[in-house]
Coordinates of C-alpha atoms in Angstrom, one line a residue:
Chain A
M1 CA 0.0 0.0 0.0
L2 CA 1.3 3.4 -0.9
S3 CA 1.4 6.2 1.5
P4 CA -1.0 9.0 0.7
Q5 CA 0.4 11.2 -2.0
I6 CA 1.6 14.6 -1.1
D7 CA 1.7 15.8 -4.6
T8 CA -1.3 17.5 -6.2
S9 CA -1.8 15.5 -9.3
Y10 CA -5.2 13.9 -10.0
S11 CA -6.6 11.5 -12.5
V12 CA -9.7 11.9 -14.7
A13 CA -11.4 8.8 -16.1
T14 CA -12.3 9.2 -19.8
P15 CA -15.0 7.3 -21.8
E16 CA -12.1 5.4 -23.4
G17 CA -11.4 3.6 -20.2
I18 CA -8.1 5.2 -19.3
S19 CA -7.3 7.8 -16.8
L20 CA -5.7 11.2 -17.7
H21 CA -3.0 12.3 -15.4
L22 CA -3.3 16.0 -14.7
T23 CA -1.1 18.3 -12.6
P24 CA -2.7 21.5 -11.3
A25 CA -0.4 24.6 -11.1
G26 CA 0.0 26.3 -7.7
P27 CA 0.1 30.0 -6.9
V28 CA 3.7 30.6 -7.8
P29 CA 3.7 30.0 -11.5
R30 CA 0.3 31.6 -11.7
I31 CA 1.5 34.8 -10.0
Y32 CA 4.4 35.0 -12.4
A33 CA 2.1 34.4 -15.4
W34 CA -0.3 37.1 -14.1
G35 CA 2.6 39.5 -13.7
I36 CA 3.6 39.0 -17.3
D37 CA 0.0 39.5 -18.4
V38 CA -0.3 42.7 -16.4
L39 CA 2.9 44.0 -18.0
I40 CA 1.5 43.2 -21.5
R41 CA -1.7 45.0 -20.7
L42 CA 0.1 48.0 -19.3
I43 CA 2.1 48.3 -22.5
I44 CA -1.1 48.1 -24.6
Y45 CA -2.7 50.7 -22.5
A46 CA 0.3 53.0 -22.7
F47 CA 0.6 52.5 -26.5
F48 CA -3.1 53.0 -27.1
G49 CA -3.4 55.8 -24.7
F50 CA -0.7 57.7 -26.4
F51 CA -2.2 57.5 -29.9
S52 CA -5.8 57.9 -28.8
N53 CA -4.9 61.1 -27.0
L54 CA -3.8 62.6 -30.3
L55 CA -7.4 62.1 -31.5
G56 CA -8.9 64.2 -28.8
N57 CA -12.2 63.3 -27.2
F58 CA -13.0 60.8 -29.9
G59 CA -9.8 59.0 -29.2
V60 CA -10.4 59.0 -25.4
G61 CA -13.8 57.5 -26.0
I62 CA -12.3 54.7 -28.1
Y63 CA -9.6 54.2 -25.5
S64 CA -12.2 53.7 -22.8
I65 CA -13.9 51.0 -24.9
V66 CA -10.6 49.3 -25.5
V67 CA -9.7 49.4 -21.9
F68 CA -13.0 48.0 -20.9
F69 CA -12.6 45.0 -23.3
I70 CA -9.0 44.3 -22.3
E71 CA -9.9 44.6 -18.6
W72 CA -12.6 42.0 -18.7
F73 CA -11.9 39.9 -21.8
Y74 CA -8.2 39.7 -22.4
P75 CA -8.0 36.4 -20.5
V76 CA -11.2 35.1 -22.1
Y77 CA -9.9 35.7 -25.6
F78 CA -6.7 33.7 -25.0
E79 CA -8.4 31.0 -23.0
I80 CA -10.8 30.3 -25.8
F81 CA -8.7 30.9 -28.9
R82 CA -5.2 30.1 -27.7
N83 CA -5.6 26.7 -26.0
G84 CA -6.3 28.1 -22.5
Q85 CA -3.1 30.1 -22.4
T86 CA -2.7 33.8 -22.0
P87 CA 0.8 35.0 -23.0
G88 CA 1.9 34.8 -19.4
K89 CA 0.6 31.3 -18.9
K90 CA 2.2 30.3 -22.1
M91 CA 5.5 31.5 -20.8
F92 CA 5.2 29.4 -17.7
E93 CA 3.8 26.4 -19.5
I94 CA 0.5 26.3 -17.7
Y95 CA -3.0 26.4 -19.2
V96 CA -6.7 26.7 -18.2
A97 CA -8.9 23.7 -18.6
Q98 CA -12.2 22.3 -17.3
E99 CA -11.7 20.2 -14.2
S100 CA -12.3 17.2 -16.5
G101 CA -9.2 18.1 -18.6
A102 CA -11.4 19.2 -21.5
P103 CA -10.8 22.6 -23.1
V104 CA -12.3 25.5 -21.2
S105 CA -15.7 26.5 -22.5
F106 CA -16.7 30.1 -23.3
G107 CA -19.2 30.2 -20.4
S108 CA -16.7 28.9 -17.8
S109 CA -14.0 31.3 -19.1
M110 CA -16.4 34.2 -18.7
V111 CA -17.4 33.1 -15.2
R112 CA -13.8 32.7 -13.9
N113 CA -12.7 36.0 -15.3
I114 CA -15.6 38.0 -14.0
I115 CA -15.3 36.5 -10.6
R116 CA -11.6 37.5 -10.8
F117 CA -13.0 40.8 -9.3
I118 CA -13.8 39.0 -6.1
D119 CA -10.6 36.9 -6.1
F120 CA -8.7 40.2 -6.2
L121 CA -10.3 41.3 -2.9
P122 CA -9.3 42.4 -0.3
I123 CA -5.9 43.2 -1.9
L124 CA -3.8 41.7 -4.6
Y125 CA -5.7 38.4 -5.0
G126 CA -5.9 37.8 -1.3
S127 CA -9.1 35.7 -1.6
A128 CA -7.7 33.8 -4.6
F129 CA -4.6 32.9 -2.6
V130 CA -6.5 31.6 0.4
S131 CA -8.9 29.7 -1.9
M132 CA -6.0 28.1 -3.8
I133 CA -4.3 27.0 -0.5
L134 CA -7.6 25.5 0.8
S135 CA -8.7 23.7 -2.3
D136 CA -7.0 20.5 -3.3
K137 CA -6.6 21.5 -7.0
F138 CA -5.3 25.0 -6.4
Q139 CA -8.5 26.6 -7.5
R140 CA -9.3 30.3 -6.9
L141 CA -12.9 31.3 -6.3
G142 CA -13.5 31.9 -10.0
D143 CA -12.2 28.4 -10.8
L144 CA -14.5 26.9 -8.2
A145 CA -17.5 28.6 -9.7
A146 CA -16.6 27.9 -13.3
N147 CA -15.4 24.3 -12.6
T148 CA -12.0 25.0 -14.1
V149 CA -8.4 24.4 -13.1
V150 CA -5.0 25.7 -14.2
L151 CA -2.8 22.8 -15.2
Y152 CA 0.8 22.3 -16.1
L153 CA 1.2 21.5 -19.8
P154 CA 2.2 17.9 -20.1
T155 CA 5.9 18.2 -20.9
E156 CA 8.7 15.8 -21.2
N157 CA 10.2 14.7 -17.9
S158 CA 13.5 16.6 -17.8
L159 CA 15.0 14.0 -15.5
I160 CA 14.6 11.4 -18.1
V161 CA 16.9 11.8 -21.0
E162 CA 18.0 9.4 -23.7
N163 CA 21.7 9.0 -23.9
K164 CA 23.2 8.1 -27.2
E165 CA 26.4 6.8 -25.7
L166 CA 24.7 4.5 -23.2
D167 CA 22.6 3.1 -26.1
K168 CA 25.7 1.1 -27.1
V169 CA 25.5 -0.9 -23.9
P170 CA 24.5 -4.4 -24.9
S171 CA 21.5 -6.2 -23.2
E172 CA 22.0 -8.7 -20.5
H173 CA 19.8 -11.1 -18.6
A174 CA 20.3 -11.3 -14.8
Q175 CA 20.2 -14.7 -13.2
V176 CA 17.3 -13.6 -10.9
S177 CA 13.8 -12.5 -11.8
F178 CA 12.4 -9.2 -10.8
S179 CA 9.0 -8.1 -9.5
L180 CA 7.1 -5.6 -11.6
K181 CA 8.1 -2.7 -9.4
E182 CA 11.7 -3.8 -9.4
Q183 CA 11.7 -4.0 -13.2
Q184 CA 10.3 -0.5 -13.4
A185 CA 12.8 0.8 -10.9
L186 CA 15.6 -0.6 -13.1
I187 CA 14.1 0.9 -16.2
S188 CA 13.6 4.3 -14.5
F189 CA 17.2 4.2 -13.3
S190 CA 18.5 3.4 -16.8
N191 CA 16.4 6.3 -18.2
R192 CA 17.8 8.7 -15.6
M193 CA 21.4 7.6 -16.0
G194 CA 22.0 10.1 -18.7
T195 CA 21.6 12.9 -16.2
L196 CA 24.0 11.4 -13.6
N197 CA 27.7 11.3 -13.7
E198 CA 29.4 7.9 -13.7
D199 CA 30.5 7.8 -10.1
R200 CA 27.1 8.8 -8.8
S201 CA 25.3 6.3 -10.9
D202 CA 27.7 3.6 -9.8
E203 CA 27.1 4.6 -6.2
L204 CA 23.3 4.4 -6.7
A205 CA 23.6 1.1 -8.5
S206 CA 25.7 -0.5 -5.8
L207 CA 22.7 0.0 -3.4
T208 CA 21.3 -3.1 -5.0
G209 CA 23.9 -5.1 -3.1
D210 CA 24.2 -8.7 -4.1
L211 CA 23.0 -8.0 -7.6
V212 CA 26.0 -6.0 -8.6
K213 CA 28.6 -7.5 -6.2
D214 CA 31.0 -8.7 -8.8
Q215 CA 30.6 -6.0 -11.3
S216 CA 33.3 -3.4 -12.1
H217 CA 30.7 -1.0 -13.5
P218 CA 27.5 -1.6 -11.5
S219 CA 25.5 1.1 -13.2
R220 CA 26.4 -0.2 -16.7
Y221 CA 25.4 -3.7 -15.6
L222 CA 22.0 -2.4 -14.4
Y223 CA 21.6 -0.5 -17.6
A224 CA 22.3 -3.7 -19.5
I225 CA 19.7 -5.5 -17.5
A226 CA 17.2 -2.7 -18.0
N227 CA 17.9 -3.0 -21.7
G228 CA 17.2 -6.7 -21.5
L229 CA 13.9 -6.0 -19.6
M230 CA 12.8 -3.5 -22.3
G231 CA 13.8 -6.1 -24.9
K232 CA 16.4 -4.0 -26.6
R233 CA 18.6 -5.6 -29.2
T234 CA 18.7 -9.2 -27.9
H235 CA 17.4 -11.7 -30.4
R236 CA 15.8 -8.9 -32.1
V237 CA 14.5 -10.9 -35.1
E238 CA 13.0 -13.6 -33.1
R239 CA 11.4 -11.1 -30.7
E240 CA 9.8 -9.1 -33.3
T241 CA 8.1 -12.1 -34.8
N242 CA 7.0 -13.0 -31.3
S243 CA 5.6 -9.5 -30.7
A244 CA 3.8 -9.5 -33.9
K245 CA 1.9 -12.5 -32.8
E246 CA 1.2 -11.2 -29.3
D247 CA 0.5 -7.6 -30.0
K248 CA -2.1 -8.1 -32.7
P249 CA -4.2 -4.9 -33.0
Q250 CA -6.8 -5.4 -30.4
T251 CA -10.3 -3.9 -30.5
D252 CA -11.1 -1.5 -27.7
S253 CA -13.3 -3.7 -25.7
N254 CA -10.6 -6.3 -24.9
T255 CA -8.0 -3.8 -23.7
Q256 CA -8.5 -4.6 -20.1
T257 CA -8.4 -8.3 -20.6
A258 CA -5.3 -8.2 -22.7
A259 CA -3.5 -5.9 -20.2
Q260 CA -4.5 -8.1 -17.3
T261 CA -3.3 -11.3 -18.9
D262 CA 0.0 -9.6 -19.4
T263 CA 0.3 -8.6 -15.8
Q264 CA -0.4 -12.0 -14.6
Q265 CA 2.2 -13.5 -16.8
T266 CA 4.8 -11.1 -15.8
T267 CA 4.1 -11.4 -12.1
A268 CA 4.3 -15.2 -12.4
D269 CA 8.0 -14.7 -13.4
S270 CA 9.0 -12.8 -10.3
E271 CA 10.5 -14.6 -7.4
N272 CA 13.9 -14.3 -5.7
K273 CA 13.6 -10.6 -5.5
P274 CA 16.7 -8.6 -4.8
A275 CA 16.2 -5.4 -2.7
I276 CA 16.4 -2.8 -5.4
T277 CA 13.2 -0.9 -5.2
S278 CA 14.8 1.6 -2.9
M279 CA 17.4 2.5 -5.5
T280 CA 15.4 5.2 -7.3
D281 CA 13.4 7.8 -5.5
E282 CA 10.7 7.9 -8.0
N283 CA 7.9 5.7 -6.9
P284 CA 6.6 3.9 -9.9
N285 CA 2.9 3.8 -9.0
S286 CA 1.3 4.3 -12.3
G287 CA 0.6 0.7 -12.6
D288 CA -1.6 0.8 -9.6
Q289 CA -4.3 2.8 -11.4
S290 CA -5.4 0.1 -13.7
Chain B
M1 CA 9.6 -14.8 -21.1
S2 CA 6.1 -13.6 -21.2
S3 CA 4.6 -10.3 -22.2
V4 CA 5.7 -8.0 -25.0
K5 CA 8.8 -6.1 -24.1
Q6 CA 8.9 -2.4 -24.4
E7 CA 11.2 -2.1 -27.4
P8 CA 9.2 -4.2 -29.8
F9 CA 6.1 -2.5 -28.6
V10 CA 7.6 0.8 -29.4
N11 CA 8.9 -0.3 -32.7
R12 CA 5.5 -1.6 -33.7
Y13 CA 3.6 1.6 -33.0
E14 CA 6.2 4.2 -33.4
S15 CA 5.1 5.3 -36.9
Q16 CA 1.4 5.6 -35.8
W17 CA 2.4 7.7 -32.8
Q18 CA 4.7 9.9 -34.8
H19 CA 1.9 10.5 -37.3
F20 CA -0.6 11.3 -34.5
E21 CA 1.8 13.7 -32.8
N22 CA 2.6 15.4 -36.1
W23 CA -1.1 15.8 -36.8
M24 CA -1.8 17.1 -33.3
D25 CA 1.1 19.7 -33.7
Y26 CA -0.4 20.8 -37.0
Q27 CA -3.9 21.2 -35.5
E28 CA -2.7 23.0 -32.4
N29 CA -0.4 25.5 -33.9
T30 CA -0.3 25.5 -37.7
L31 CA 2.1 28.4 -37.9
Q32 CA 4.6 26.8 -35.7
W33 CA 4.2 23.5 -37.5
Q34 CA 4.9 25.3 -40.8
K35 CA 8.0 27.0 -39.3
K36 CA 9.3 23.6 -38.3
N37 CA 8.5 21.7 -41.5
G38 CA 8.9 24.4 -44.1
P39 CA 6.1 26.5 -45.6
D40 CA 5.4 24.0 -48.4
A41 CA 5.2 20.9 -46.3
E42 CA 2.2 18.7 -47.0
P43 CA -0.2 19.1 -44.0
P44 CA -0.7 15.7 -42.3
I45 CA -4.0 13.9 -42.7
L46 CA -5.5 11.8 -40.0
D47 CA -8.4 9.6 -40.9
D48 CA -10.8 8.6 -38.2
L49 CA -9.5 10.5 -35.2
P50 CA -11.7 8.8 -32.6
H51 CA -10.4 5.4 -33.7
Q52 CA -6.8 6.5 -33.6
Y53 CA -7.4 8.2 -30.3
R54 CA -8.9 5.0 -28.8
Q55 CA -6.0 3.0 -30.0
I56 CA -3.5 5.3 -28.3
C57 CA -5.6 5.2 -25.1
H58 CA -5.3 1.5 -25.3
H59 CA -1.6 1.7 -25.8
L60 CA -1.3 3.9 -22.8
A61 CA -3.3 1.4 -20.7
M62 CA -1.1 -1.4 -21.8
A63 CA 2.1 0.6 -21.2
K64 CA 0.9 1.4 -17.7
T65 CA -0.1 -2.2 -16.8
R66 CA 3.1 -3.6 -18.2
M67 CA 5.1 -0.9 -16.4
Y68 CA 7.0 0.3 -19.4
S69 CA 9.4 3.1 -18.9
P70 CA 8.0 6.4 -17.5
L71 CA 9.4 8.1 -20.5
L72 CA 7.1 6.1 -22.8
I73 CA 4.1 6.4 -20.4
D74 CA 4.6 10.2 -20.3
R75 CA 4.7 10.4 -24.0
L76 CA 1.6 8.3 -24.4
N77 CA -0.2 10.3 -21.7
R78 CA 0.7 13.5 -23.5
M79 CA -0.8 12.2 -26.7
V80 CA -3.9 11.1 -24.9
V81 CA -4.3 14.5 -23.2
Q82 CA -3.9 16.3 -26.6
G83 CA -6.4 14.0 -28.2
H84 CA -8.8 14.4 -25.4
Q85 CA -8.6 18.1 -25.6
Y86 CA -9.2 18.1 -29.3
L87 CA -11.9 15.5 -29.4
Y88 CA -14.0 17.0 -26.6
Q89 CA -13.8 20.6 -27.4
T90 CA -17.1 22.2 -27.5
S91 CA -18.1 23.0 -31.1
T92 CA -20.2 26.1 -31.4
H93 CA -22.5 27.5 -34.1
F94 CA -21.6 31.0 -33.3
I95 CA -24.3 33.0 -35.2
R96 CA -27.0 30.5 -34.5
D97 CA -26.2 30.4 -30.8
I98 CA -26.4 34.2 -30.6
I99 CA -29.8 34.3 -32.4
D100 CA -31.2 31.6 -30.2
Y101 CA -29.9 33.4 -27.2
F102 CA -31.7 36.6 -27.8
T103 CA -34.9 35.3 -29.3
I104 CA -35.4 32.5 -26.8
T105 CA -32.9 31.7 -24.1
F106 CA -32.4 35.2 -22.5
P107 CA -36.1 36.2 -22.0
A108 CA -37.0 32.6 -21.0
L109 CA -34.3 32.6 -18.3
I110 CA -35.6 35.9 -16.9
R111 CA -39.2 34.6 -16.8
K112 CA -37.9 31.5 -15.1
E113 CA -36.1 33.5 -12.4
R114 CA -39.1 35.9 -11.9
K115 CA -39.0 35.5 -8.2
L116 CA -35.4 36.7 -8.1
V117 CA -36.3 39.4 -10.6
L118 CA -39.0 40.6 -8.2
I119 CA -36.7 40.6 -5.2
A120 CA -33.9 42.3 -7.2
A121 CA -36.3 45.0 -8.5
L122 CA -37.5 45.6 -4.9
L123 CA -33.9 45.9 -3.7
F124 CA -33.2 48.6 -6.2
Y125 CA -36.5 50.5 -6.6
V126 CA -37.6 50.7 -2.9
P127 CA -34.4 52.7 -1.9
F128 CA -34.6 54.5 -5.2
F129 CA -38.1 55.8 -4.8
G130 CA -37.8 56.1 -1.1
I131 CA -34.9 58.5 -1.3
L132 CA -36.5 60.3 -4.3
I133 CA -39.6 61.0 -2.4
W134 CA -37.9 61.7 0.9
L135 CA -35.7 64.4 -0.7
Q136 CA -38.8 66.3 -1.9
F137 CA -39.6 67.0 1.7
Y138 CA -36.1 67.2 3.2
P139 CA -33.9 68.5 0.3
D140 CA -30.8 69.0 2.5
M141 CA -30.6 65.3 3.2
V142 CA -28.9 64.9 -0.2
Y143 CA -25.7 66.1 1.5
S144 CA -25.7 63.1 3.9
I145 CA -25.7 60.8 0.8
M146 CA -23.4 62.7 -1.6
D147 CA -20.6 65.1 -0.9
G148 CA -20.9 68.8 -1.8
A149 CA -18.6 68.7 -4.8
S150 CA -20.6 65.8 -6.5
V151 CA -23.8 67.7 -5.8
R152 CA -22.5 70.8 -7.4
S153 CA -21.1 69.2 -10.5
M154 CA -24.3 67.3 -10.9
E155 CA -26.3 70.5 -10.7
N156 CA -24.0 72.1 -13.3
M157 CA -24.6 69.2 -15.7
Y158 CA -28.3 69.7 -15.7
D159 CA -28.8 73.4 -14.9
P160 CA -31.3 74.7 -17.6
A161 CA -29.7 78.1 -17.4
L162 CA -26.4 76.8 -18.5
H163 CA -27.7 74.8 -21.4
E164 CA -30.0 77.1 -23.3
R165 CA -27.2 78.5 -25.3
F166 CA -26.2 75.2 -26.9
G167 CA -28.0 73.7 -29.8
R168 CA -26.7 70.3 -28.8
E169 CA -25.4 69.6 -25.3
R170 CA -22.1 68.2 -26.6
E171 CA -20.1 68.0 -29.7
A172 CA -20.1 64.8 -31.7
D173 CA -16.6 63.7 -30.6
S174 CA -17.5 64.1 -27.0
D175 CA -20.5 61.7 -27.6
V176 CA -17.9 59.1 -28.4
L177 CA -16.0 60.0 -25.3
M178 CA -19.1 59.6 -23.2
F179 CA -20.0 56.4 -25.0
G180 CA -16.7 54.8 -24.1
H181 CA -17.0 56.1 -20.5
Y182 CA -20.6 54.7 -20.1
I183 CA -19.6 51.3 -21.5
R184 CA -16.6 50.9 -19.3
N185 CA -18.2 52.3 -16.2
N186 CA -21.7 50.9 -16.3
T187 CA -20.9 47.4 -17.6
G188 CA -18.1 47.3 -15.0
I189 CA -20.7 48.0 -12.3
D190 CA -22.9 45.2 -13.7
F191 CA -20.0 42.7 -13.7
R192 CA -19.0 43.6 -10.1
T193 CA -22.6 43.4 -8.9
F194 CA -22.8 39.9 -10.4
A195 CA -19.4 38.7 -9.2
S196 CA -19.9 39.8 -5.6
G197 CA -22.8 37.4 -5.4
L198 CA -20.1 34.9 -4.6
L199 CA -19.7 36.5 -1.2
F200 CA -22.9 34.7 -0.1
G201 CA -24.9 37.2 -2.0
V202 CA -24.1 40.0 0.4
G203 CA -21.9 41.9 -2.1
T204 CA -24.7 41.9 -4.6
L205 CA -27.2 43.2 -1.9
F206 CA -24.8 46.0 -1.0
F207 CA -24.1 47.1 -4.6
T208 CA -27.8 47.1 -5.5
V209 CA -29.1 49.0 -2.5
F210 CA -26.2 51.4 -2.8
N211 CA -27.0 52.1 -6.4
G212 CA -30.7 52.5 -5.5
V213 CA -29.8 55.0 -2.8
Y214 CA -27.3 56.9 -4.9
I215 CA -29.3 57.1 -8.1
G216 CA -32.4 57.9 -6.0
A217 CA -30.6 60.8 -4.3
A218 CA -29.4 62.3 -7.6
T219 CA -32.8 62.0 -9.2
G220 CA -34.6 63.3 -6.1
H221 CA -32.2 66.3 -5.7
L222 CA -32.5 67.4 -9.4
T223 CA -36.2 66.9 -9.4
Q224 CA -36.6 69.0 -6.2
L225 CA -34.5 71.8 -7.9
G226 CA -37.0 71.7 -10.8
Y227 CA -34.5 70.6 -13.5
I228 CA -37.2 68.4 -14.9
D229 CA -36.7 69.0 -18.6
T230 CA -32.9 68.8 -18.7
F231 CA -32.6 65.9 -16.3
W232 CA -35.6 63.7 -16.9
G233 CA -35.4 64.6 -20.6
F234 CA -31.9 63.3 -20.6
V235 CA -32.2 60.1 -18.6
C236 CA -35.6 58.8 -19.6
G237 CA -34.5 57.4 -23.0
H238 CA -31.8 55.0 -21.7
S239 CA -33.3 54.4 -18.3
S240 CA -35.4 51.4 -19.4
L241 CA -32.3 49.5 -20.7
E242 CA -29.9 50.6 -18.0
L243 CA -31.9 50.2 -14.9
T244 CA -33.4 46.9 -16.1
A245 CA -29.9 45.6 -16.8
L246 CA -28.8 46.8 -13.3
V247 CA -31.7 44.7 -11.8
F248 CA -30.7 41.7 -13.9
S249 CA -27.1 41.8 -12.8
T250 CA -28.5 41.7 -9.2
V251 CA -30.6 38.6 -10.3
A252 CA -27.4 37.0 -11.6
G253 CA -25.5 37.8 -8.4
L254 CA -28.3 36.5 -6.1
K255 CA -28.5 33.4 -8.2
L256 CA -24.8 32.8 -7.7
G257 CA -25.1 33.5 -3.9
M258 CA -28.1 31.1 -3.7
G259 CA -25.9 28.3 -4.9
I260 CA -23.8 28.7 -1.7
I261 CA -26.5 29.6 0.8
K262 CA -29.2 27.2 -0.4
P263 CA -27.6 24.4 -2.4
G264 CA -30.6 22.1 -2.0
R265 CA -29.7 18.4 -2.4
K266 CA -26.4 19.2 -4.2
S267 CA -23.0 19.9 -2.7
R268 CA -22.4 23.6 -2.3
I269 CA -19.7 23.6 -5.0
R270 CA -21.9 21.7 -7.5
A271 CA -24.8 24.1 -6.8
L272 CA -22.4 27.1 -7.3
I273 CA -21.2 25.7 -10.6
D274 CA -24.7 25.0 -11.9
N275 CA -26.1 28.4 -10.7
G276 CA -23.0 30.1 -12.1
K277 CA -24.0 28.8 -15.6
V278 CA -27.5 30.3 -15.3
S279 CA -26.1 33.6 -14.0
M280 CA -23.6 33.8 -16.8
N281 CA -26.3 33.3 -19.3
I282 CA -28.2 36.1 -17.7
M283 CA -25.2 38.3 -17.8
Y284 CA -24.6 38.0 -21.5
G285 CA -27.9 39.7 -22.2
T286 CA -27.4 42.1 -19.3
A287 CA -24.1 43.3 -20.6
T288 CA -25.6 43.7 -24.1
M289 CA -28.4 45.8 -22.7
T290 CA -26.0 48.0 -20.8
I291 CA -24.0 48.6 -23.9
M292 CA -27.2 49.4 -25.8
A293 CA -28.1 51.8 -23.0
A294 CA -24.7 53.5 -23.3
F295 CA -25.3 53.9 -27.0
V296 CA -28.7 55.5 -26.5
E297 CA -27.3 57.7 -23.7
A298 CA -24.4 58.9 -25.7
F299 CA -26.0 59.4 -29.1
W300 CA -29.7 60.0 -28.5
S301 CA -30.3 61.3 -24.9
S302 CA -27.6 64.0 -25.5
I303 CA -29.4 65.6 -28.5
A304 CA -30.6 68.8 -26.8
W305 CA -32.6 70.3 -29.7
M306 CA -34.9 67.2 -29.8
P307 CA -38.4 68.3 -28.6
L308 CA -39.1 66.9 -25.2
G309 CA -42.4 65.3 -26.4
I310 CA -40.5 63.1 -28.8
K311 CA -37.9 62.2 -26.1
Y312 CA -40.7 61.2 -23.7
A313 CA -42.5 59.3 -26.4
V314 CA -39.4 57.4 -27.3
A315 CA -38.7 56.6 -23.7
A316 CA -42.2 55.2 -23.2
A317 CA -41.8 53.2 -26.4
L318 CA -38.5 51.8 -25.1
W319 CA -39.9 50.9 -21.7
S320 CA -42.8 49.1 -23.4
A321 CA -40.5 47.3 -25.7
V322 CA -38.2 46.1 -22.9
I323 CA -41.1 44.9 -20.8
A324 CA -42.8 43.3 -23.8
Y325 CA -39.6 41.6 -24.8
F326 CA -39.2 39.9 -21.5
V327 CA -42.8 39.0 -21.1
F328 CA -43.6 37.7 -24.6
M329 CA -40.4 36.9 -26.5
G330 CA -39.9 33.2 -27.3
R331 CA -42.8 32.3 -25.1
N332 CA -44.0 29.4 -27.1
A333 CA -40.7 28.5 -28.8
K334 CA -39.1 25.2 -28.5
P335 CA -36.5 25.4 -25.6
T336 CA -33.0 25.9 -26.9
Q337 CA -30.1 23.6 -26.2
T338 CA -28.8 25.9 -23.6
L339 CA -32.1 26.1 -21.8
V340 CA -32.4 22.3 -21.8
E341 CA -28.9 21.9 -20.4
L342 CA -29.5 24.6 -17.7
S343 CA -32.8 23.2 -16.6
R344 CA -31.3 19.7 -16.4
A345 CA -28.6 21.1 -14.2
T346 CA -30.7 23.1 -11.9

């Protein structure tokens, strides 16, 4: 059993039977993004103000209308037509979405941006801040009423990099079998190795104890095992024919069954587990959702 | 060994994924895609998006269960999020929705919320007429509501002695100036009245009563001074649209507050979300009315040479039109999609 998560991610079930993994953004990137947007608006006001002043009263009238629309609809425009991202949000790689992960609707966008007035009270988004801290998805009052969230864009995990040099390491099969979690720990480790220097990765690798006892390069050895687990390059020809047989395009309805069968098969393999799950600090829990 | 290893799995589907990602990139940001692939690159074509999307969902499910590398799971999850966003975006028939809204949805919503409309109207008009009448007997009391400077500048604006010289009260370009000012100021007031409903409705109550008192004081004071022709002649034209919109933004604010105070059998947050949708649908029309009022105020009410009789006649016509619109418009029409969704939710 996993300990309760302290991160803020949540999952949304879709009609296709899988769960979307979404990560709400907290106050800090949102404050930065807001700052950028304020700056942009001030520049527009200044620019427009200067030119409309040249046109006398007529210009000032137009200026008021422009200010009105920018004041209330600047975020709405970007949320609807620019994938939920004002320029500030784009810069900090966050976006507005419905709580379900669907794109924000016009109505919701209007609600959250008009209620911004209340979020601003009593001073500089005080209510918004309190509301974000108290709600589990960092929603300000406008978000709560509009059923929206601000999410991080799904980006590539920067900790995981592919390393061309390590790719040359051949595959190897260990003499023990691994549990699912151990397998994934090994694979995560091999993915991360590109970001670690050799001494550090050897040090981490040697935490596995008996497994790497006789190895001169423990981390390379684990990398090789991970390669083997992922099926890289060993008996490639034979394996591909195999996979063609097993991975026949399946219809949607039997996804679950197919996936379950695979789990059972893999778990059956695992006995004699070496203690390696502690090696990486990432907790591979994604498998628990199915 | 048993299940399919990651590498062959990736090899097998890589081209399908790349094609999907490429297509998604093109859909999300065509300009950037063209920058990356050159301006003459052939745009990717994806047949049967739902099917492709379901397959990738299925790949993600398999990758998760088989505990493939987080790198791969992240990538698949990213594709699924993109596909989900694209597939489930709300498609809108823009023009059609707007026509439906003004011919059916808006007046029907107002009729449906008639209880709140009554309450909101009382909240505004009782203080309004109360102060208006009170000031006829105790004129000095205006100074306990407004400060002296405001009273003086208001008197200057409508003093008949100061206006007889002008053919038109203002030049055309200052009409535009005032138009901009009215839009920004009055619509802003509507939005704030609505938004502050979130404070358990109290904010809306405050703004409404405050407006009733303040506008009542201005009207009462100028009436008592006898500036009937300049003041009433000026305000009567746009009053129907502007004051009615003010009342409706109170309705929207109260509706929002009711979600929190009286959620019924729903959770407070759910009731707030559902009521928020109704409120927002009321606010679209309300904001439109306020902008129309600003137009009338800036370009019609300000024409000083127009005979008063015509001004009062137009005002009466506008009041009748506004009332008739909300009483009769779309009465027997088939409920719109929006109405159906809203009544299902509330």
